[in-house]
Coordinates of C-alpha atoms in Angstrom, one line a residue:
Chain A
M4 CA 130.1 200.7 7.2
T5 CA 132.3 200.1 10.3
D6 CA 130.6 198.3 13.1
L7 CA 131.8 200.0 16.2
R8 CA 130.8 197.2 18.5
D9 CA 132.9 194.8 16.4
D10 CA 135.8 197.2 16.4
D11 CA 135.6 197.4 20.2
A12 CA 135.8 193.7 20.4
L13 CA 138.8 193.6 18.1
A14 CA 140.4 196.4 20.1
R15 CA 140.0 194.5 23.3
R16 CA 141.7 191.4 21.8
F17 CA 144.6 193.5 20.5
A18 CA 144.9 195.2 23.9
A19 CA 145.2 191.8 25.6
L20 CA 147.9 190.9 23.0
R21 CA 149.8 194.1 23.7
G22 CA 149.6 193.4 27.5
A23 CA 151.1 189.9 26.9
D24 CA 153.9 191.3 24.8
A25 CA 154.6 194.1 27.2
R26 CA 155.5 191.5 29.9
R27 CA 158.1 190.0 27.5
T28 CA 159.5 193.2 26.2
P29 CA 163.3 193.5 26.8
S30 CA 164.3 196.5 28.7
F31 CA 165.3 199.6 26.9
E32 CA 168.7 199.7 28.5
R33 CA 169.4 196.1 27.6
T34 CA 168.3 196.7 24.0
L35 CA 170.4 199.8 23.7
A36 CA 173.5 198.1 25.3
D37 CA 173.1 195.2 22.8
A38 CA 172.7 197.6 19.9
T39 CA 175.9 199.5 20.7
R40 CA 178.0 196.5 21.5
P41 CA 180.5 195.7 18.8
R42 CA 179.2 193.0 16.6
R43 CA 180.9 190.0 15.2
A44 CA 182.0 190.4 11.7
I45 CA 180.2 188.6 8.9
R46 CA 180.0 184.9 9.6
R47 CA 182.7 182.7 8.1
P48 CA 180.3 180.3 6.2
L49 CA 178.8 183.3 4.5
V50 CA 182.2 184.6 3.4
F51 CA 183.1 181.1 2.0
A52 CA 179.7 180.9 0.2
L53 CA 180.2 184.4 -1.3
A54 CA 183.7 183.6 -2.4
G55 CA 182.6 180.3 -4.0
T56 CA 179.7 181.9 -5.8
A57 CA 182.0 184.7 -7.1
A58 CA 184.6 182.1 -8.3
A59 CA 181.9 180.1 -10.1
A60 CA 180.6 183.2 -11.7
I61 CA 184.0 184.1 -13.0
V62 CA 184.6 180.6 -14.4
A63 CA 181.2 180.6 -16.1
A64 CA 181.8 184.0 -17.6
F65 CA 185.2 183.0 -18.9
W66 CA 183.8 179.9 -20.5
L67 CA 181.0 181.8 -22.1
V68 CA 183.1 184.6 -23.7
Q69 CA 186.1 182.7 -25.0
P70 CA 186.1 182.3 -28.9
A71 CA 185.3 179.0 -30.4
A72 CA 188.2 177.0 -31.9
P73 CA 188.3 176.7 -35.7
P74 CA 186.9 173.4 -37.0
V75 CA 189.4 170.7 -38.0
R76 CA 188.9 169.8 -41.7
G77 CA 189.1 166.1 -42.5
P78 CA 189.5 164.4 -45.9
S79 CA 185.8 164.1 -46.4
D80 CA 185.3 167.8 -45.9
P81 CA 184.2 169.4 -49.2
V82 CA 186.4 172.5 -48.7
A83 CA 189.4 170.3 -48.1
T84 CA 188.9 168.2 -51.2
A85 CA 188.6 171.3 -53.4
L86 CA 192.1 172.3 -52.6
P87 CA 195.0 171.2 -55.0
Q88 CA 196.5 168.0 -53.7
E89 CA 199.8 166.3 -54.5
M90 CA 199.6 162.5 -54.5
P91 CA 202.7 160.3 -53.8
T92 CA 202.5 158.7 -57.3
D93 CA 202.6 162.0 -59.2
F94 CA 206.3 161.3 -60.1
L95 CA 205.1 158.6 -62.5
L96 CA 203.7 161.2 -64.8
E97 CA 207.0 162.9 -65.2
T98 CA 208.0 161.1 -68.5
A99 CA 210.6 162.1 -71.2
S100 CA 207.9 163.1 -73.6
L101 CA 206.1 165.2 -71.2
D102 CA 207.6 168.4 -72.7
A103 CA 206.3 167.5 -76.2
T104 CA 202.8 166.8 -75.0
R105 CA 202.8 169.9 -72.9
D106 CA 203.1 172.1 -76.1
A107 CA 200.4 170.2 -78.0
P108 CA 197.5 172.4 -78.9
A109 CA 194.2 171.7 -77.4
L110 CA 191.7 170.0 -79.5
N111 CA 189.3 172.8 -79.5
A112 CA 191.9 175.6 -80.2
P113 CA 191.4 177.6 -83.4
V114 CA 193.7 176.6 -86.3
N115 CA 195.7 179.3 -88.0
D116 CA 194.9 178.4 -91.6
E117 CA 197.7 179.7 -94.0
V118 CA 195.8 179.0 -97.2
P119 CA 194.1 182.1 -98.4
F120 CA 190.4 181.8 -99.0
L121 CA 189.6 181.2 -102.6
Chain B
M6 CA 167.9 216.3 17.9
S7 CA 170.7 215.6 20.3
R8 CA 171.6 212.1 21.3
S9 CA 170.1 212.5 24.7
E10 CA 166.8 213.7 23.2
L11 CA 166.8 210.8 20.8
E12 CA 167.4 208.4 23.6
R13 CA 164.5 209.9 25.6
E14 CA 162.2 209.6 22.6
L15 CA 163.3 206.0 22.0
R16 CA 162.7 205.1 25.6
T17 CA 159.2 206.6 25.5
H18 CA 158.2 204.5 22.5
H19 CA 160.2 201.4 23.4
D20 CA 157.3 199.1 24.2
A21 CA 155.3 200.2 21.2
A22 CA 158.3 199.8 19.0
Y23 CA 159.0 196.3 20.2
G24 CA 155.3 195.3 19.6
W25 CA 155.6 196.8 16.1
A26 CA 158.9 195.0 15.5
L27 CA 157.2 191.7 16.5
S28 CA 154.5 192.3 14.0
C29 CA 157.0 193.1 11.2
C30 CA 158.9 189.9 12.1
R31 CA 155.8 187.6 12.1
F32 CA 156.0 187.5 15.9
D33 CA 159.5 186.0 16.0
S34 CA 160.8 187.6 19.2
E35 CA 164.5 187.0 18.6
R36 CA 164.3 188.7 15.2
A37 CA 162.2 191.5 16.6
K38 CA 165.0 192.2 19.2
D39 CA 167.6 192.3 16.4
V40 CA 165.4 194.7 14.4
L41 CA 165.0 197.0 17.4
Q42 CA 168.7 197.0 18.1
E43 CA 169.5 197.8 14.5
T44 CA 166.8 200.5 14.5
Y45 CA 168.2 202.2 17.6
L46 CA 171.7 202.0 16.2
R47 CA 170.6 203.7 13.0
V48 CA 168.7 206.4 14.8
L49 CA 171.5 207.2 17.2
D50 CA 174.4 207.2 14.7
G51 CA 172.4 209.4 12.3
R52 CA 171.8 206.9 9.5
A53 CA 168.1 207.4 10.1
R54 CA 167.4 211.0 10.6
Y55 CA 164.1 212.4 12.1
G56 CA 163.0 215.4 9.9
G57 CA 159.9 216.4 11.9
A58 CA 157.5 215.8 9.0
S59 CA 155.4 213.5 11.2
A60 CA 155.2 212.5 14.8
F61 CA 158.3 210.8 16.2
R62 CA 156.5 207.6 16.8
T63 CA 155.1 207.4 13.3
W64 CA 158.6 208.0 11.9
L65 CA 160.2 205.5 14.2
F66 CA 157.7 202.8 13.1
G67 CA 158.6 203.5 9.5
V68 CA 162.3 203.0 10.4
V69 CA 161.5 199.8 12.3
R70 CA 159.6 198.5 9.2
N71 CA 162.5 199.3 6.9
V72 CA 165.0 197.7 9.1
A73 CA 162.9 194.6 9.4
R74 CA 162.6 194.3 5.7
A75 CA 166.3 194.8 5.2
L76 CA 167.2 192.1 7.8
H77 CA 164.7 189.8 6.3
R78 CA 166.2 190.2 2.9
R79 CA 169.7 189.7 4.3
A80 CA 168.6 186.5 6.1
A81 CA 167.0 185.2 2.9
L82 CA 170.2 185.8 1.0
H83 CA 172.2 184.1 3.7
A84 CA 169.9 181.1 3.7
L85 CA 170.2 180.9 -0.1
L86 CA 174.0 181.2 -0.1
T87 CA 174.4 178.6 2.6
L88 CA 171.8 176.3 1.0
R89 CA 169.6 176.5 4.0
F90 CA 166.1 176.6 2.4
A91 CA 164.1 175.5 5.4
E92 CA 163.6 178.5 7.5
A93 CA 162.7 178.0 11.2
P94 CA 159.0 178.6 11.7
A95 CA 158.1 181.9 13.4
E96 CA 157.6 181.6 17.1
I97 CA 154.1 182.1 18.3
A98 CA 154.7 182.7 22.0
A99 CA 154.3 179.4 23.8
G100 CA 153.1 181.1 26.9
D101 CA 150.2 182.9 25.2
P102 CA 146.7 182.2 26.4
G103 CA 144.6 180.4 23.7
D104 CA 142.8 183.6 22.5
D105 CA 146.1 185.5 22.0
R106 CA 147.6 182.6 20.2
A107 CA 144.5 182.4 18.0
L108 CA 144.7 186.1 17.2
R109 CA 148.4 185.9 16.3
A110 CA 147.8 182.8 14.1
A111 CA 144.8 184.6 12.4
L112 CA 147.0 187.7 11.8
L113 CA 149.6 185.6 10.1
T114 CA 147.0 184.3 7.6
I115 CA 145.9 187.7 6.3
S116 CA 148.0 189.8 3.9
T117 CA 151.1 191.6 5.2
R118 CA 149.7 195.0 4.4
Q119 CA 146.4 194.3 6.2
R120 CA 148.2 192.9 9.2
E121 CA 150.5 196.0 9.3
V122 CA 147.6 198.4 9.2
L123 CA 145.6 196.5 11.8
M124 CA 148.6 196.2 14.1
L125 CA 149.3 199.9 13.8
V126 CA 145.7 201.0 14.5
F127 CA 144.5 198.4 17.0
Y128 CA 147.7 197.4 18.7
N129 CA 149.7 200.6 18.7
G130 CA 146.8 203.0 18.7
L131 CA 147.7 205.0 15.6
S132 CA 145.1 206.7 13.5
I133 CA 144.6 205.3 10.0
Q134 CA 146.3 208.5 8.6
E135 CA 149.3 207.9 10.9
A136 CA 149.4 204.3 9.8
A137 CA 149.4 205.4 6.2
Q138 CA 152.4 207.7 7.0
A139 CA 154.3 204.9 8.8
L140 CA 153.7 202.5 5.9
N141 CA 154.4 205.2 3.3
I142 CA 151.1 204.5 1.5
S143 CA 148.1 206.7 0.6
L144 CA 145.3 207.3 3.1
G145 CA 142.8 205.7 0.7
S146 CA 144.9 202.6 0.4
A147 CA 145.4 202.4 4.2
R148 CA 141.6 202.6 4.7
Q149 CA 141.0 199.8 2.2
H150 CA 143.5 197.6 3.9
Y151 CA 142.0 198.4 7.3
E152 CA 138.5 197.5 6.3
R153 CA 139.4 194.4 4.3
G154 CA 141.8 193.3 7.0
K155 CA 139.2 193.5 9.7
A156 CA 136.8 191.5 7.7
A157 CA 139.4 188.9 6.9
L158 CA 140.5 188.7 10.5
R159 CA 137.0 188.2 11.8
R160 CA 136.5 185.4 9.3
R161 CA 139.7 183.7 10.4
L162 CA 138.8 184.1 14.1
E163 CA 135.3 182.6 13.5
D164 CA 136.8 179.7 11.5
A165 CA 139.1 179.1 14.5
G166 CA 136.1 179.1 16.8
V167 CA 137.0 182.3 18.5
A168 CA 134.4 185.1 18.6
P169 CA 136.0 188.3 17.3

């Protein structure tokens, strides 16, 4: 429930405050003149700050969206070692009998036996 | 309304609008002047248009509050971008008598909504319903802020050794 006596006391305090403010209120004409006077453009530090922030945002966005470079495969890389490699000493295997050995059947190849089964 | 009619209305409510602007700016007089200038500019160039749905004063107080909030946001953004985090403390008028200063200090310790409702009702003489319209809140909400605000303000004034 509202206590009217308390409300009156508060109202008196606010009235005193309003009276004090009224003495410091700028005149209406002055306020209106200041309002309609052309204002200075945005302050220069703010422009610089905005430009700097925008540039930083662009750089950050570029850095985030660029594709990652493919990984460099070294000799210890399992994918790299699985690929056929040519060694510098491979020429030593090129011997005169290489053609003969190349046609030799494999040990586990089936033998075409000409002898009919008895 | 024509420009001359608007100017006449603004002149009529100038003192009350300044007091309300002070309240919206935490009693910072320089910022309150800026708010009032921007408000008058918006009213006169038609960016804020009076539709007649409420009393002119109630509508004007709503515009003042919106402008104060917009300028506060702009100032906060400016402080952030220029890396000025320590904002100057609000001025509590140096020439105030002790009781007035205590009342302003106490008002700054209660919630913004409670302060707004109390200022509109006690300082500017609006009804609670008009205060609700100016703040764009429901009547029930305004009543609640009014009652709680009064209780909180009395406690603060008693703590400060000032009888409410």
